[in-house]
Amino acid sequence: MPKITLEISEELSQQIAQIGIETLPELLALSLQQLPIPTQIYQYILNFLASNPTPQQIAEFKPTPQMQDRLTTLLAHSKAGTLTPTESKELDEYERIEHLIVMIKTGNLAYLSNNL
């Protein structure tokens, strides 16, 4: 197995000591994995949720036009059978996000119907 020698700060050394040096290979592998979709998409959703939206805003929440365009492209590739493995992971992540949003909206529906 190859060995890597790194010079790190004292602060980083202490953090590694706290979690255990044996976890470094796993942490390194995780840090090299790219997210299936751009970070700004997660940021868009988190910013919305962190804004303490009203029930009405939650019900009206939808993807940005750029997100909708990308999803349309991915679905077209999927239908044509030309989806790459990377695009497949991206499409799966969009589906997970959609499921999460649907669950949030569904939980919100009871509140909206009780207050109409």
XYZ file of N, CA and C in Angstrom, residues 2-113:
336
model
N 0.597 2.236 -0.858
C 1.423 3.448 -0.905
C 1.337 4.240 0.399
N 2.405 4.941 0.704
C 2.477 5.795 1.889
C 2.566 7.236 1.441
N 1.876 8.125 2.142
C 1.905 9.552 1.861
C 2.372 10.273 3.111
N 3.302 11.195 2.934
C 3.781 12.005 4.056
C 3.320 13.445 3.825
N 2.684 14.021 4.833
C 2.164 15.385 4.739
C 2.660 16.233 5.886
N 2.861 17.510 5.597
C 3.120 18.481 6.658
C 1.807 19.200 6.921
N 1.367 19.180 8.183
C 0.099 19.812 8.541
C 0.310 20.723 9.739
N -0.667 21.607 9.943
C -0.572 22.537 11.073
C -0.769 21.780 12.387
N -0.345 22.406 13.444
C -0.518 21.825 14.774
C -2.007 21.673 15.090
N -2.793 22.656 14.702
C -4.235 22.610 14.940
C -4.870 21.416 14.232
N -4.514 21.205 12.971
C -5.042 20.070 12.230
C -4.574 18.755 12.847
N -3.347 18.729 13.284
C -2.805 17.533 13.940
C -3.616 17.187 15.182
N -3.992 18.184 15.943
C -4.790 17.950 17.150
C -6.195 17.451 16.793
N -6.778 18.008 15.730
C -8.099 17.554 15.307
C -8.054 16.096 14.872
N -7.007 15.731 14.150
C -6.853 14.345 13.707
C -6.676 13.421 14.901
N -5.907 13.871 15.876
C -5.690 13.070 17.076
C -7.012 12.816 17.810
N -7.912 13.797 17.777
C -9.204 13.650 18.460
C -10.092 12.616 17.786
N -10.066 12.567 16.473
C -10.936 11.608 15.785
C -10.252 10.277 15.538
N -8.940 10.256 15.635
C -8.183 9.022 15.437
C -7.544 8.981 14.064
N -6.266 8.780 14.052
C -5.509 8.777 12.799
C -5.941 7.653 11.864
N -6.499 6.592 12.402
C -6.928 5.468 11.570
C -8.107 5.831 10.663
N -8.781 6.956 10.946
C -9.903 7.384 10.105
C -9.457 8.212 8.903
N -8.180 8.571 8.841
C -7.707 9.427 7.749
C -7.952 8.865 6.353
N -7.678 7.595 6.083
C -7.959 7.097 4.727
C -9.430 7.264 4.325
N -10.333 6.982 5.243
C -11.760 7.138 4.944
C -12.118 8.606 4.727
N -11.592 9.490 5.567
C -11.863 10.919 5.411
C -11.327 11.447 4.085
N -10.151 10.996 3.714
C -9.560 11.412 2.444
C -10.415 10.923 1.274
N -10.851 9.688 1.326
C -11.689 9.135 0.257
C -13.003 9.908 0.149
N -13.615 10.229 1.273
C -14.867 10.986 1.258
C -14.665 12.393 0.705
N -13.549 13.006 1.041
C -13.305 14.373 0.573
C -13.066 14.421 -0.928
N -12.668 13.320 -1.532
C -12.419 13.282 -2.964
C -13.677 13.006 -3.779
N -14.711 12.537 -3.110
C -15.967 12.257 -3.810
C -16.655 13.584 -4.130
N -17.087 13.717 -5.351
C -17.802 14.920 -5.748
C -19.288 14.724 -5.503
N -19.929 15.824 -5.145
C -21.372 15.782 -4.955
C -22.039 15.533 -6.302
N -23.153 14.804 -6.309
C -23.823 14.505 -7.573
C -24.385 15.745 -8.264
N -24.730 16.766 -7.478
C -25.247 18.009 -8.054
C -24.468 19.176 -7.483
N -24.489 20.321 -8.156
C -23.706 21.468 -7.680
C -24.097 21.905 -6.267
N -23.120 22.356 -5.529
C -23.321 22.783 -4.148
C -24.363 23.880 -4.030
N -24.431 24.770 -5.024
C -25.380 25.885 -4.925
C -26.834 25.411 -4.883
N -27.102 24.221 -5.382
C -28.469 23.698 -5.318
C -28.813 23.337 -3.873
N -27.888 22.656 -3.200
C -28.109 22.357 -1.776
C -28.235 23.659 -0.998
N -27.392 24.649 -1.336
C -27.404 25.935 -0.650
C -28.742 26.645 -0.850
N -29.281 26.584 -2.056
C -30.581 27.197 -2.357
C -31.673 26.607 -1.452
N -31.687 25.294 -1.341
C -32.699 24.621 -0.526
C -32.500 24.919 0.954
N -31.246 24.848 1.409
C -30.965 25.135 2.824
C -31.284 26.578 3.181
N -30.949 27.508 2.301
C -31.268 28.923 2.561
C -32.776 29.116 2.679
N -33.518 28.439 1.805
C -34.973 28.537 1.886
C -35.483 28.001 3.222
N -35.046 26.818 3.599
C -35.510 26.216 4.852
C -35.070 27.021 6.070
N -33.862 27.590 6.009
C -33.342 28.379 7.122
C -34.023 29.740 7.242
N -34.739 30.155 6.200
C -35.403 31.460 6.225
C -36.700 31.436 7.039
N -37.000 30.286 7.623
C -38.221 30.113 8.408
C -39.449 30.452 7.563
N -39.625 29.714 6.447
C -40.714 30.036 5.529
C -42.082 29.800 6.151
N -43.035 30.555 5.675
C -44.419 30.372 6.114
C -44.963 29.096 5.478
N -46.048 28.565 6.006
C -46.653 27.384 5.364
C -46.986 27.631 3.890
N -47.450 28.839 3.575
C -47.776 29.164 2.182
C -46.515 29.152 1.315
N -45.410 29.701 1.818
C -44.156 29.701 1.067
C -43.652 28.277 0.846
N -43.838 27.424 1.833
C -43.428 26.020 1.680
C -44.247 25.367 0.575
N -45.547 25.613 0.580
C -46.419 25.019 -0.441
C -46.050 25.500 -1.842
N -45.556 26.725 -1.950
C -45.229 27.313 -3.252
C -43.772 27.093 -3.663
N -42.961 26.489 -2.814
C -41.538 26.307 -3.111
C -41.359 25.438 -4.351
N -40.464 25.865 -5.222
C -40.185 25.089 -6.428
C -38.734 25.280 -6.837
N -38.247 24.421 -7.716
C -36.859 24.537 -8.171
C -36.653 25.804 -8.989
N -35.404 26.220 -9.073
C -35.064 27.360 -9.910
C -35.229 26.965 -11.379
N -35.347 27.929 -12.278
C -35.423 27.586 -13.712
C -34.204 26.782 -14.185
N -33.026 27.082 -13.655
C -31.828 26.317 -14.031
C -31.935 24.863 -13.588
N -32.464 24.650 -12.390
C -32.652 23.288 -11.896
C -33.670 22.557 -12.765
N -34.743 23.235 -13.125
C -35.772 22.624 -13.964
C -35.204 22.263 -15.340
N -34.393 23.166 -15.912
C -33.776 22.895 -17.214
C -32.863 21.678 -17.149
N -32.051 21.604 -16.087
C -31.124 20.476 -15.960
C -31.892 19.174 -15.788
N -32.932 19.198 -14.993
C -33.741 18.003 -14.780
C -34.400 17.555 -16.083
N -34.875 18.505 -16.876
C -35.469 18.185 -18.176
C -34.443 17.493 -19.071
N -33.213 18.013 -19.071
C -32.138 17.416 -19.866
C -31.840 15.998 -19.401
N -31.730 15.827 -18.081
C -31.423 14.498 -17.540
C -32.528 13.503 -17.871
N -33.771 13.931 -17.753
C -34.892 13.042 -18.059
C -34.917 12.682 -19.541
N -34.553 13.631 -20.400
C -34.498 13.350 -21.838
C -33.402 12.333 -22.142
N -32.248 12.490 -21.493
C -31.157 11.521 -21.683
C -31.577 10.141 -21.178
N -32.277 10.125 -20.050
C -32.730 8.857 -19.486
C -33.703 8.172 -20.442
N -34.640 8.942 -20.972
C -35.631 8.388 -21.891
C -34.971 7.871 -23.168
N -33.915 8.574 -23.617
C -33.219 8.173 -24.844
C -32.221 7.043 -24.598
N -32.002 6.703 -23.344
C -31.038 5.653 -23.022
C -29.597 6.094 -23.146
N -29.357 7.402 -23.068
C -27.991 7.930 -23.210
C -27.461 8.534 -21.918
N -28.092 8.217 -20.806
C -27.684 8.748 -19.509
C -26.348 8.141 -19.093
N -25.382 8.986 -18.781
C -24.080 8.499 -18.314
C -24.190 8.097 -16.842
N -23.230 7.338 -16.308
C -23.274 7.005 -14.881
C -23.289 8.244 -13.984
N -22.544 9.272 -14.356
C -22.531 10.510 -13.572
C -23.892 11.186 -13.617
N -24.494 11.230 -14.798
C -25.830 11.820 -14.929
C -26.865 11.006 -14.170
N -26.691 9.705 -14.139
C -27.602 8.844 -13.394
C -27.559 9.175 -11.902
N -26.358 9.365 -11.376
C -26.218 9.755 -9.960
C -26.861 11.115 -9.718
N -26.666 12.038 -10.666
C -27.260 13.368 -10.556
C -28.785 13.278 -10.546
N -29.336 12.498 -11.442
C -30.790 12.326 -11.505
C -31.313 11.684 -10.222
N -30.606 10.692 -9.709
C -30.999 10.060 -8.446
C -31.035 11.080 -7.310
N -30.056 11.975 -7.282
C -29.998 12.984 -6.219
C -31.162 13.976 -6.353
N -31.468 14.378 -7.579
C -32.632 15.246 -7.776
C -33.902 14.555 -7.293
N -34.021 13.253 -7.533
C -35.193 12.508 -7.077
C -35.254 12.454 -5.552
N -34.101 12.286 -4.894
C -34.070 12.292 -3.423
C -34.501 13.652 -2.876
N -34.003 14.703 -3.509
C -34.360 16.054 -3.069
C -35.859 16.289 -3.278
N -36.370 15.871 -4.428
C -37.793 16.031 -4.694
C -38.621 15.287 -3.651
N -38.194 14.085 -3.297
C -38.910 13.306 -2.281
C -38.916 14.051 -0.940
N -37.788 14.613 -0.567
C -37.692 15.378 0.680
C -38.639 16.573 0.650
N -38.645 17.302 -0.453
C -39.522 18.474 -0.564
C -40.987 18.061 -0.525
N -41.320 16.961 -1.189
C -42.704 16.471 -1.156
C -43.100 16.112 0.279
N -42.204 15.476 1.017
C -42.506 15.128 2.415
C -42.713 16.388 3.250
N -41.886 17.410 3.027
C -42.046 18.674 3.760
C -43.385 19.313 3.409
N -43.696 19.338 2.128
C -44.970 19.937 1.699
C -46.161 19.145 2.212
N -46.076 17.835 2.197
C -47.173 17.004 2.681
C -47.427 17.246 4.163
N -46.371 17.342 4.933
C -46.518 17.649 6.352
C -47.103 19.028 6.574
N -46.914 19.891 5.631
C -47.395 21.254 5.698
C -48.866 21.371 5.296
N -49.370 20.427 4.511
C -50.736 20.504 4.005
C -51.781 20.496 5.124
N -51.559 19.694 6.132
C -52.525 19.641 7.237
C -52.622 21.008 7.912
N -51.499 21.672 8.081
C -51.490 22.998 8.691
C -52.262 23.992 7.831
N -52.032 23.948 6.515
C -52.697 24.879 5.601
C -54.202 24.650 5.572
N -54.629 23.380 5.507
C -56.057 23.098 5.410
C -56.789 23.444 6.708
